[in-house]
Backbone as numpy.savetxt, mean C-alpha at the origin, in Angstrom:
# Nx Ny Nz CAx CAy CAz Cx Cy Cz
83.16 1.33 15.56 82.11 1.83 16.45 80.74 1.40 15.97
80.56 1.48 14.64 79.28 1.09 14.06 79.05 -0.40 14.24
80.08 -1.22 14.07 79.93 -2.66 14.22 79.51 -3.01 15.64
80.05 -2.29 16.61 79.70 -2.56 18.02 78.23 -2.30 18.28
77.69 -1.21 17.75 76.27 -0.88 17.95 75.38 -1.91 17.27
75.75 -2.36 16.09 74.96 -3.37 15.39 74.93 -4.68 16.17
76.09 -5.06 16.73 76.16 -6.29 17.50 75.32 -6.20 18.76
75.32 -5.03 19.40 74.51 -4.85 20.62 73.03 -4.96 20.30
72.60 -4.38 19.17 71.18 -4.45 18.78 70.76 -5.90 18.50
71.60 -6.65 17.83 71.27 -8.05 17.56 71.18 -8.85 18.84
72.08 -8.59 19.79 72.05 -9.31 21.06 70.77 -9.01 21.83
70.34 -7.74 21.82 69.11 -7.35 22.51 67.89 -8.03 21.88
67.83 -8.07 20.56 66.71 -8.73 19.88 66.67 -10.22 20.20
67.85 -10.84 20.25 67.91 -12.26 20.56 67.44 -12.54 21.98
67.85 -11.66 22.92 67.40 -11.84 24.31 65.89 -11.70 24.44
65.29 -10.73 23.72 63.83 -10.54 23.77 63.12 -11.77 23.21
63.65 -12.33 22.15 63.04 -13.52 21.57 63.10 -14.70 22.53
64.27 -14.88 23.20 64.41 -15.98 24.14 63.46 -15.83 25.32
63.32 -14.59 25.83 62.42 -14.35 26.95 60.98 -14.67 26.56
60.56 -14.27 25.36 59.17 -14.53 24.91 58.91 -16.02 24.78
59.87 -16.75 24.20 59.72 -18.19 24.06 59.67 -18.87 25.43
60.45 -18.38 26.36 60.45 -18.96 27.69 59.14 -18.77 28.41
58.57 -17.59 28.24 57.27 -17.33 28.88 56.20 -18.25 28.33
56.19 -18.44 27.01 55.19 -19.32 26.41 55.37 -20.76 26.83
56.61 -21.17 27.08 56.87 -22.56 27.46 56.44 -22.86 28.88
56.57 -21.91 29.78 56.25 -22.18 31.17 54.77 -22.02 31.48
53.95 -21.47 30.51 52.51 -21.28 30.76 51.80 -22.63 30.67
50.73 -22.79 31.48 49.93 -24.00 31.45 49.13 -24.06 30.16
49.05 -25.21 29.57 48.26 -25.38 28.35 46.79 -25.40 28.69
45.97 -24.69 27.89 44.54 -24.61 28.12 43.82 -24.98 26.83
42.63 -25.55 26.97 41.84 -25.98 25.82 40.50 -25.25 25.83
40.10 -24.75 24.67 38.82 -24.04 24.55 37.74 -25.03 24.17
36.60 -24.93 24.85 35.48 -25.83 24.61 34.26 -25.01 24.21
33.34 -25.64 23.45 32.11 -24.94 23.04 31.18 -24.75 24.21
31.14 -25.67 25.16 30.31 -25.54 26.35 31.15 -25.85 27.57
30.65 -25.34 28.70 31.35 -25.60 29.97 30.91 -26.90 30.61
29.80 -27.44 30.14 29.27 -28.65 30.76 30.16 -29.84 30.39
30.94 -30.33 31.39 31.81 -31.50 31.28 32.88 -31.34 30.19
33.01 -30.11 29.59 34.08 -29.78 28.65 34.21 -30.81 27.53
33.15 -30.99 26.77 33.20 -31.87 25.61 33.51 -31.04 24.39
34.31 -31.57 23.48 34.73 -30.84 22.29 33.55 -30.60 21.37
33.66 -29.53 20.60 32.64 -29.24 19.61 32.62 -30.35 18.57
31.43 -30.80 18.22 31.30 -31.88 17.25 31.04 -33.21 17.89
31.07 -33.26 19.21 30.76 -34.50 19.91 29.29 -34.86 19.65
29.06 -36.03 19.14 27.70 -36.42 18.78 26.82 -36.69 19.98
27.40 -36.85 21.15 26.60 -37.17 22.32 26.08 -35.92 23.03
26.69 -34.78 22.75 26.31 -33.56 23.45 26.08 -32.46 22.41
25.08 -31.62 22.66 24.74 -30.52 21.76 25.08 -29.20 22.41
25.46 -28.24 21.60 25.77 -26.91 22.11 24.54 -26.02 22.16
23.38 -26.56 21.88 22.14 -25.78 21.98 21.68 -25.78 23.43
21.50 -24.59 23.98 21.07 -24.48 25.37 19.60 -24.85 25.50
18.77 -24.24 24.67 17.33 -24.49 24.69 16.92 -25.01 23.31
16.14 -26.07 23.31 15.68 -26.63 22.05 14.76 -25.64 21.33
14.76 -25.65 20.01 13.85 -24.76 19.27 12.40 -25.05 19.58
11.63 -23.96 19.76 10.20 -24.10 20.05 9.87 -24.22 21.51
10.87 -24.15 22.40 10.60 -24.28 23.84 10.39 -22.94 24.52
10.59 -21.84 23.80 10.41 -20.52 24.40 8.94 -20.27 24.67
8.63 -19.78 25.85 7.26 -19.52 26.25 6.98 -18.04 26.46
7.99 -17.26 26.73 7.81 -15.83 26.98 8.78 -15.04 26.10
8.54 -13.74 25.91 9.49 -12.92 25.14 10.89 -12.89 25.75
10.98 -13.01 27.08 12.30 -13.02 27.72 13.10 -14.26 27.33
12.40 -15.38 27.12 13.10 -16.60 26.70 13.70 -16.44 25.31
13.02 -15.68 24.45 13.54 -15.47 23.10 14.77 -14.59 23.10
14.89 -13.70 24.08 16.04 -12.79 24.14 17.29 -13.45 24.71
17.16 -14.62 25.31 18.32 -15.30 25.87 19.19 -15.91 24.78
20.49 -15.95 25.05 21.44 -16.50 24.09 21.23 -18.01 23.97
21.10 -18.46 22.75 20.90 -19.88 22.49 21.99 -20.33 21.53
23.12 -20.78 22.07 24.30 -21.09 21.27 24.06 -22.34 20.45
24.48 -22.31 19.22 24.38 -23.48 18.36 25.54 -23.43 17.37
26.06 -24.57 17.06 27.22 -24.63 16.17 26.87 -25.27 14.83
25.62 -25.11 14.43 25.20 -25.69 13.15 24.41 -24.68 12.35
24.13 -25.03 11.11 23.35 -24.20 10.20 22.15 -25.01 9.75
20.95 -24.40 9.85 19.72 -25.08 9.47 19.16 -24.42 8.22
18.86 -25.19 7.21 18.28 -24.70 5.96 16.92 -25.36 5.79
15.89 -24.53 5.65 14.53 -25.02 5.48 14.14 -24.92 4.02
13.71 -26.00 3.45 13.31 -26.05 2.04 11.87 -26.53 1.97
11.03 -25.75 1.28 9.60 -26.09 1.24 9.05 -25.88 -0.17
9.69 -26.51 -1.15 9.22 -26.44 -2.53 9.08 -25.00 -3.02
10.07 -24.17 -2.72 10.12 -22.80 -3.19 9.03 -21.92 -2.59
8.39 -22.37 -1.53 7.38 -21.57 -0.86 7.86 -21.25 0.54
7.45 -20.11 1.04 7.84 -19.74 2.39 7.58 -18.28 2.62
7.93 -17.79 3.79 7.71 -16.39 4.11 8.74 -15.52 3.43
8.37 -14.26 3.23 9.25 -13.31 2.56 10.32 -12.84 3.53
11.52 -12.64 3.02 12.55 -12.06 3.87 12.39 -10.55 3.93
13.17 -9.92 4.77 12.99 -8.49 5.00 13.24 -7.64 3.77
14.28 -7.94 3.01 14.61 -7.13 1.84 13.52 -7.21 0.78
13.04 -8.41 0.51 11.99 -8.56 -0.50 10.69 -7.91 -0.04
10.39 -8.00 1.24 9.18 -7.36 1.76 9.26 -5.84 1.60
10.42 -5.26 1.89 10.59 -3.82 1.73 10.44 -3.42 0.27
11.01 -4.24 -0.64 10.91 -3.95 -2.07 9.45 -3.97 -2.53
8.69 -4.96 -2.07 7.29 -5.02 -2.46 6.49 -3.85 -1.89
6.79 -3.46 -0.66 6.08 -2.33 -0.06 6.37 -1.04 -0.81
7.64 -0.81 -1.15 7.99 0.40 -1.91 7.34 0.39 -3.30
7.28 -0.79 -3.91 6.62 -0.88 -5.22 5.13 -0.56 -5.11
4.48 -1.09 -4.08 3.06 -0.81 -3.89 2.81 0.67 -3.61
3.72 1.30 -2.85 3.57 2.73 -2.58 3.70 3.53 -3.87
4.58 3.10 -4.76 4.79 3.83 -6.01 3.58 3.73 -6.94
2.95 2.57 -6.99 1.82 2.39 -7.90 0.47 2.58 -7.22
0.47 2.90 -5.92 -0.80 3.08 -5.20 -1.65 4.21 -5.78
-1.09 5.39 -6.12 -1.95 6.42 -6.72 -2.65 5.97 -7.99
-1.93 5.23 -8.84 -2.54 4.75 -10.08 -3.67 3.76 -9.80
-3.45 2.87 -8.83 -4.48 1.89 -8.48 -5.71 2.59 -7.91
-5.50 3.57 -7.03 -6.62 4.28 -6.40 -7.44 5.03 -7.44
-6.77 5.67 -8.40 -7.48 6.49 -9.38 -8.23 5.63 -10.39
-7.63 4.52 -10.83 -8.18 3.77 -11.95 -8.99 2.55 -11.56
-8.88 2.06 -10.34 -9.52 0.80 -10.00 -10.42 0.87 -8.77
-10.70 2.07 -8.29 -11.55 2.24 -7.12 -12.63 3.27 -7.41
-13.38 3.60 -6.38 -14.46 4.58 -6.50 -13.98 6.02 -6.41
-12.67 6.22 -6.33 -12.14 7.57 -6.11 -12.51 8.52 -7.25
-12.44 8.05 -8.50 -12.68 8.93 -9.65 -14.07 9.54 -9.61
-15.09 8.71 -9.40 -16.45 9.24 -9.39 -16.67 10.20 -8.24
-16.14 9.88 -7.08 -16.38 10.71 -5.90 -15.73 12.08 -6.05
-14.46 12.12 -6.46 -13.76 13.40 -6.54 -14.36 14.30 -7.60
-14.83 13.73 -8.72 -15.44 14.56 -9.77 -16.77 15.13 -9.29
-17.57 14.33 -8.60 -18.85 14.82 -8.08 -18.62 15.93 -7.06
-17.64 15.78 -6.21 -17.36 16.83 -5.22 -16.91 18.13 -5.89
-16.09 18.02 -6.93 -15.67 19.23 -7.65 -16.85 19.88 -8.39
-17.75 19.09 -8.95 -18.94 19.65 -9.58 -19.81 20.37 -8.55
-19.90 19.81 -7.36 -20.69 20.45 -6.31 -20.11 21.81 -5.94
-18.80 21.88 -5.78 -18.17 23.16 -5.46 -18.34 24.16 -6.60
-18.22 23.70 -7.83 -18.39 24.61 -8.97 -19.82 25.10 -9.07
-20.79 24.24 -8.77 -22.19 24.66 -8.83 -22.50 25.71 -7.77
-21.87 25.58 -6.61 -22.06 26.58 -5.56 -21.36 27.89 -5.87
-20.39 27.83 -6.80 -19.63 29.02 -7.20 -18.88 29.64 -6.02
-18.35 28.76 -5.15 -17.60 29.25 -3.99 -16.10 29.26 -4.24
-15.67 29.07 -5.49 -14.27 29.12 -5.89 -13.43 28.06 -5.17
-12.83 28.41 -4.06 -11.91 27.48 -3.38 -12.44 27.03 -2.02
-13.72 27.08 -1.81 -14.30 26.63 -0.54 -15.32 25.53 -0.84
-15.08 24.31 -0.34 -13.91 23.85 0.41 -12.68 23.69 -0.48
-11.48 23.80 0.09 -10.25 23.71 -0.71 -10.03 22.30 -1.27
-9.08 22.23 -2.21 -8.79 20.95 -2.86 -8.32 19.89 -1.88
-7.55 20.30 -0.86 -7.06 19.31 0.11 -8.21 18.63 0.84
-9.24 19.41 1.19 -10.39 18.83 1.91 -11.16 17.89 1.00
-11.37 18.30 -0.24 -12.10 17.44 -1.17 -11.35 16.14 -1.44
-10.03 16.24 -1.62 -9.24 15.04 -1.88 -9.23 14.12 -0.67
-9.06 14.68 0.53 -9.09 13.86 1.74 -10.43 13.19 1.95
-11.51 13.94 1.71 -12.85 13.36 1.85 -13.07 12.24 0.83
-12.59 12.46 -0.40 -12.73 11.43 -1.43 -11.95 10.17 -1.06
-10.75 10.33 -0.49 -9.96 9.16 -0.07 -10.64 8.40 1.06
-11.18 9.12 2.03 -11.85 8.46 3.15 -13.07 7.69 2.66
-13.86 8.31 1.79 -15.02 7.62 1.24 -14.61 6.43 0.38
-13.50 6.56 -0.33 -13.01 5.45 -1.15 -12.63 4.26 -0.29
-11.90 4.50 0.81 -11.53 3.39 1.70 -12.77 2.79 2.38
-13.76 3.63 2.65 -15.00 3.13 3.24 -15.71 2.19 2.27
-15.78 2.58 1.00 -16.46 1.76 0.00 -15.66 0.50 -0.32
-14.33 0.64 -0.38 -13.47 -0.48 -0.79 -13.07 -1.40 0.36
-13.52 -1.12 1.57 -13.10 -1.93 2.72 -13.44 -3.41 2.57
-14.67 -3.78 2.16 -14.93 -5.23 1.98 -14.02 -5.86 0.92
-13.75 -5.13 -0.15 -12.87 -5.67 -1.20 -11.45 -5.83 -0.69
-10.94 -4.83 0.04 -9.59 -4.92 0.58 -9.45 -6.04 1.60
-10.46 -6.22 2.43 -10.43 -7.33 3.39 -10.41 -8.68 2.68
-11.14 -8.79 1.61 -11.16 -10.04 0.85 -9.82 -10.31 0.20
-9.18 -9.26 -0.32 -7.84 -9.42 -0.90 -6.85 -9.88 0.15
-6.92 -9.28 1.32 -5.98 -9.65 2.40 -6.18 -11.10 2.83
-7.42 -11.52 2.99 -7.69 -12.87 3.49 -7.41 -13.94 2.44
-7.69 -13.66 1.18 -7.59 -14.70 0.16 -6.27 -14.69 -0.60
-5.52 -13.58 -0.56 -4.28 -13.51 -1.34 -3.05 -13.26 -0.48
-3.09 -12.24 0.36 -1.89 -11.85 1.09 -1.55 -12.87 2.18
-2.54 -13.26 2.98 -2.27 -14.20 4.07 -1.78 -15.55 3.55
-2.43 -16.17 2.55 -1.88 -17.45 2.04 -0.49 -17.30 1.42
-0.23 -16.15 0.79 1.09 -15.97 0.19 2.18 -15.86 1.25
1.92 -15.13 2.32 2.90 -15.01 3.39 3.09 -16.33 4.13
2.07 -17.16 4.16 2.19 -18.47 4.81 2.83 -19.51 3.90
3.16 -19.15 2.67 3.79 -20.07 1.76 2.84 -21.06 1.12
1.54 -20.80 1.17 0.57 -21.73 0.59 0.40 -21.55 -0.91
0.68 -20.35 -1.42 0.54 -20.07 -2.85 1.77 -19.31 -3.30
2.02 -19.30 -4.61 3.15 -18.56 -5.15 2.71 -17.18 -5.60
3.65 -16.43 -6.26 3.36 -15.06 -6.63 2.25 -14.97 -7.67
2.26 -15.87 -8.64 1.25 -15.81 -9.70 -0.15 -16.07 -9.15
-0.28 -17.06 -8.30 -1.58 -17.35 -7.70 -2.03 -16.21 -6.79
-1.09 -15.60 -6.07 -1.45 -14.48 -5.19 -1.97 -13.30 -6.01
-1.35 -13.03 -7.15 -1.83 -11.92 -7.99 -3.22 -12.21 -8.54
-3.45 -13.43 -8.99 -4.76 -13.78 -9.53 -5.85 -13.73 -8.46
-5.54 -14.26 -7.28 -6.53 -14.23 -6.20 -6.76 -12.81 -5.69
-5.71 -11.97 -5.70 -5.88 -10.60 -5.27 -6.61 -9.75 -6.30
-6.48 -10.08 -7.57 -7.15 -9.32 -8.62 -8.62 -9.67 -8.75
-9.01 -10.87 -8.33 -10.39 -11.28 -8.49 -11.38 -10.41 -7.71
-11.13 -10.06 -6.43 -12.05 -9.14 -5.75 -12.14 -7.77 -6.43
-11.04 -7.29 -6.98 -11.09 -6.01 -7.70 -11.95 -6.14 -8.96
-11.85 -7.25 -9.64 -12.69 -7.48 -10.82 -14.17 -7.57 -10.42
-14.43 -8.22 -9.28 -15.81 -8.31 -8.81 -16.38 -6.94 -8.46
-15.52 -6.02 -8.05 -15.99 -4.66 -7.76 -16.17 -3.84 -9.03
-15.24 -3.97 -9.97 -15.28 -3.13 -11.17 -16.35 -3.58 -12.17
-16.56 -4.88 -12.28 -17.47 -5.39 -13.32 -18.89 -4.83 -13.20
-19.53 -4.81 -12.01 -20.89 -4.25 -11.94 -20.95 -2.75 -12.22
-19.83 -2.04 -12.06 -19.80 -0.60 -12.28 -19.38 -0.22 -13.70
-19.20 -1.22 -14.55 -18.74 -0.98 -15.92 -19.86 -1.28 -16.89
-20.06 -0.39 -17.84 -21.10 -0.58 -18.84 -20.59 -1.46 -19.98
-21.50 -2.24 -20.53 -21.11 -3.19 -21.56 -20.61 -2.50 -22.83
-21.17 -1.35 -23.15 -20.74 -0.67 -24.37 -19.29 -0.20 -24.26
-18.83 0.12 -23.06 -17.43 0.49 -22.88 -16.52 -0.73 -23.05
-16.98 -1.88 -22.54 -16.20 -3.10 -22.71 -16.10 -3.46 -24.19
-17.21 -3.38 -24.90 -17.20 -3.68 -26.33 -16.30 -2.71 -27.09
-16.29 -1.44 -26.69 -15.45 -0.45 -27.35 -13.99 -0.83 -27.27
-13.52 -1.15 -26.08 -12.09 -1.46 -25.91 -11.76 -2.86 -26.46
-12.71 -3.76 -26.45 -12.47 -5.06 -27.08 -12.31 -4.90 -28.58
-13.11 -4.01 -29.20 -12.97 -3.75 -30.63 -11.65 -3.05 -30.94
-11.25 -2.12 -30.07 -9.97 -1.43 -30.29 -8.81 -2.42 -30.19
-8.89 -3.34 -29.23 -7.84 -4.34 -29.06 -7.90 -5.44 -30.12
-8.99 -5.50 -30.89 -9.12 -6.53 -31.90 -9.36 -7.91 -31.33
-10.05 -7.98 -30.19 -10.31 -9.25 -29.54 -11.80 -9.58 -29.61
-12.09 -10.86 -29.68 -13.47 -11.32 -29.69 -13.94 -11.51 -28.24
-15.19 -11.14 -28.01 -15.75 -11.27 -26.66 -17.02 -12.09 -26.74
-17.11 -13.09 -25.86 -18.26 -13.98 -25.85 -19.38 -13.49 -24.94
-19.22 -12.30 -24.34 -20.24 -11.75 -23.46 -20.12 -12.17 -22.02
-19.14 -12.99 -21.70 -18.95 -13.45 -20.33 -17.99 -12.50 -19.61
-18.37 -12.10 -18.41 -17.55 -11.14 -17.66 -16.20 -11.74 -17.31
-16.16 -13.03 -17.01 -14.91 -13.66 -16.60 -13.88 -13.67 -17.74
-14.33 -13.58 -18.96 -13.40 -13.62 -20.10 -12.85 -12.25 -20.47
-13.24 -11.21 -19.76 -12.71 -9.87 -20.05 -11.31 -9.75 -19.46
-10.30 -9.46 -20.27 -8.94 -9.31 -19.71 -8.84 -8.04 -18.87
-7.88 -8.04 -17.96 -7.69 -6.87 -17.10 -7.33 -5.62 -17.90
-6.60 -5.79 -19.00 -6.21 -4.64 -19.83 -7.40 -3.97 -20.48
-8.54 -4.66 -20.57 -9.76 -4.08 -21.13 -10.71 -3.63 -20.03
-10.78 -4.38 -18.95 -11.71 -4.06 -17.88 -11.35 -2.75 -17.19
-10.06 -2.51 -16.95 -9.66 -1.30 -16.22 -10.01 -0.02 -16.99
-9.62 0.15 -18.27 -10.02 1.38 -18.96 -11.52 1.50 -19.16
-12.20 0.36 -19.33 -13.66 0.41 -19.46 -14.29 0.91 -18.16
-13.75 0.47 -17.04 -14.25 0.93 -15.74 -14.03 2.42 -15.56
-12.86 2.93 -15.97 -12.57 4.35 -15.82 -13.53 5.19 -16.65
-13.77 4.79 -17.90 -14.68 5.54 -18.77 -16.10 5.52 -18.20
-16.52 4.40 -17.68 -17.85 4.31 -17.07 -17.95 5.21 -15.84
-16.88 5.29 -15.06 -16.89 6.16 -13.89 -16.97 7.63 -14.29
-16.26 8.00 -15.35 -16.33 9.39 -15.83 -17.74 9.73 -16.31
-18.36 8.81 -17.03 -19.72 9.07 -17.52 -20.69 9.23 -16.36
-20.61 8.33 -15.39 -21.52 8.41 -14.24 -21.28 9.67 -13.43
-20.02 10.06 -13.25 -19.71 11.25 -12.46 -20.23 12.51 -13.14
-20.09 12.61 -14.44 -20.56 13.80 -15.15 -22.09 13.84 -15.17
-22.72 12.68 -15.23 -24.17 12.68 -15.18 -24.67 13.14 -13.80
-24.03 12.67 -12.74 -24.41 13.14 -11.40 -24.14 14.63 -11.25
-23.01 15.12 -11.80 -22.70 16.55 -11.75 -23.74 17.39 -12.47
-24.25 16.89 -13.60 -25.30 17.62 -14.31 -26.56 17.72 -13.45
-26.92 16.63 -12.78 -28.11 16.67 -11.93 -27.93 17.62 -10.76
-26.69 17.75 -10.26 -26.44 18.69 -9.16 -26.56 20.13 -9.63
-26.17 20.39 -10.88 -26.18 21.75 -11.40 -27.58 22.31 -11.59
-28.57 21.46 -11.85 -29.91 21.94 -12.24 -30.52 22.90 -11.23
-30.62 22.55 -9.92 -31.26 23.51 -9.00 -30.48 24.82 -8.87
-29.17 24.77 -8.98 -28.40 26.00 -8.87 -28.54 26.87 -10.12
-28.73 26.24 -11.28 -28.98 27.03 -12.49 -30.32 27.75 -12.40
-31.30 27.08 -11.81 -32.61 27.72 -11.62 -32.48 28.96 -10.75
-31.68 28.86 -9.69 -31.47 30.03 -8.83 -30.80 31.15 -9.61
-29.80 30.82 -10.43 -29.13 31.85 -11.23 -30.11 32.52 -12.19
-30.99 31.75 -12.80 -31.95 32.32 -13.75 -32.94 33.23 -13.05
-33.41 32.82 -11.87 -34.35 33.65 -11.13 -33.70 34.95 -10.70
-32.49 34.90 -10.20 -31.78 36.09 -9.76 -31.49 37.01 -10.95
-31.06 36.42 -12.09 -30.77 37.24 -13.26 -32.02 37.94 -13.78
-33.15 37.21 -13.80 -34.40 37.83 -14.25 -34.83 38.95 -13.32
-34.65 38.76 -12.02 -35.02 39.79 -11.05 -34.17 41.04 -11.23
-32.89 40.86 -11.42 -32.00 42.00 -11.60 -32.31 42.74 -12.90
-32.64 41.99 -13.96 -33.00 42.63 -15.22 -34.27 43.45 -15.08
-35.26 42.93 -14.37 -36.51 43.66 -14.19 -36.32 44.91 -13.33
-35.34 44.89 -12.46 -35.06 46.05 -11.60 -34.09 47.02 -12.26
-33.62 46.69 -13.45 -32.72 47.59 -14.16 -31.29 47.54 -13.64
-30.95 46.55 -12.86 -29.59 46.43 -12.31 -28.76 45.50 -13.19
-28.59 45.92 -14.44 -27.91 45.07 -15.40 -26.40 45.03 -15.18
-25.84 46.01 -14.50 -24.40 46.06 -14.27 -23.96 45.19 -13.11
-24.89 44.73 -12.32 -24.55 43.88 -11.17 -24.49 42.42 -11.62
-23.37 41.74 -11.42 -23.27 40.33 -11.84 -24.27 39.45 -11.08
-25.06 38.65 -11.79 -26.05 37.80 -11.10 -25.41 36.79 -10.15
-24.20 36.30 -10.49 -23.56 35.30 -9.61 -23.23 35.88 -8.24
-22.96 37.17 -8.17 -22.65 37.79 -6.88 -23.84 37.75 -5.94
-25.04 37.93 -6.50 -26.25 37.92 -5.68 -26.74 36.50 -5.45
-26.57 35.64 -6.43 -27.14 34.29 -6.32 -26.33 33.38 -5.40
-25.03 33.66 -5.22 -24.21 32.75 -4.41 -24.70 32.63 -2.98
-25.09 33.71 -2.27 -25.62 33.51 -0.91 -26.90 32.66 -0.89
-27.74 32.85 -1.91 -28.97 32.04 -1.97 -28.64 30.56 -2.23
-27.63 30.30 -3.05 -27.21 28.92 -3.30 -26.72 28.27 -2.01
-25.88 29.00 -1.29 -25.35 28.45 -0.04 -26.47 28.21 0.97
-27.43 29.15 1.03 -28.55 28.99 1.95 -29.38 27.76 1.58
-29.69 27.61 0.29 -30.45 26.44 -0.15 -29.69 25.15 0.14
-28.38 25.17 -0.09 -27.56 23.97 0.12 -27.51 23.58 1.59
-27.43 24.57 2.46 -27.37 24.29 3.90 -28.72 23.80 4.40
-29.80 24.45 3.96 -31.13 24.04 4.41 -31.47 22.62 3.95
-31.00 22.24 2.79 -31.27 20.90 2.27 -30.28 19.86 2.78
-29.32 20.29 3.63 -28.27 19.38 4.11 -27.57 18.73 2.91
-27.05 19.60 2.04 -26.55 19.17 0.75 -25.39 18.20 0.81
-24.42 18.42 1.70 -23.25 17.54 1.74 -23.64 16.13 2.12
-24.45 15.99 3.14 -24.89 14.64 3.54 -25.71 14.00 2.44
-26.55 14.79 1.76 -27.40 14.24 0.70 -26.56 13.76 -0.48
-25.62 14.60 -0.92 -24.81 14.24 -2.08 -23.87 13.08 -1.77
-23.18 13.16 -0.63 -22.23 12.09 -0.28 -22.96 10.77 -0.08
-24.09 10.82 0.60 -24.85 9.59 0.82 -25.31 8.95 -0.48
-25.80 9.78 -1.41 -26.29 9.25 -2.68 -25.15 8.71 -3.53
-24.01 9.39 -3.52 -22.86 8.92 -4.31 -22.36 7.59 -3.77
-22.26 7.45 -2.46 -21.80 6.20 -1.87 -22.77 5.06 -2.17
-24.05 5.35 -2.14 -25.04 4.30 -2.41 -25.03 3.84 -3.85
-24.49 4.62 -4.76 -24.41 4.17 -6.16 -23.47 3.00 -6.35
-22.60 2.70 -5.37 -21.67 1.59 -5.47 -22.21 0.33 -4.81
-23.39 0.37 -4.26 -23.97 -0.79 -3.57 -25.22 -1.28 -4.31
């Protein structure tokens, strides 16, 4: 009984195989071509599978159309060319990571934010304006001051690099030069000499010979000195108000009343009448020109 079932299964499989082979034999033979035009085989040197030649697109709709091609094109330009997407993303993420350090150490942000904090402390208003407002105002003023420098970096370094006219080393040098031109006039010579002596390097007195590793910390120290000097000048009129109020309270016998509590409204009134924010911000911005 088992042998009979096995024989029947083999016969059925054989019949299915014969039917499949017969169907394939009776079908018309067909040939696949790369193009429908006159059905020329792929690789024919007389006909191309490109529908539209490169550079013939005139509208965005032409670019969206399928342009079949059966070849691979490799462009070689002495290791220069535009950045691909992955490398561009990597550079952007790297710039975002180091952007806070660049803004703090190589721009006008340090002097501006310190002066604004000194102004708030002199007014004795504690958290008015809050830190977020002061930081945002300092950033806006920094971009306003640095706009000519940033435009110069973009025109002289970024655009030629993306066009493949310069390599990475030349792009860095050309991009750093406008920053050096901004930092050098704002840096005092004694700070440069200090860091040159610490580094054990000889300096011939020429600004162009100052390395970046010396110019950047020298610039930061100079900014701190200038910011604290401006803060001291801002404090003077408010200290006078505190002294006058304290003397008045002492003469009236109100020694238990804190002088700062009474003097703060007078400070705010004097600051508003003198248009203090516009005066301080305008003078600080003009120190960079």
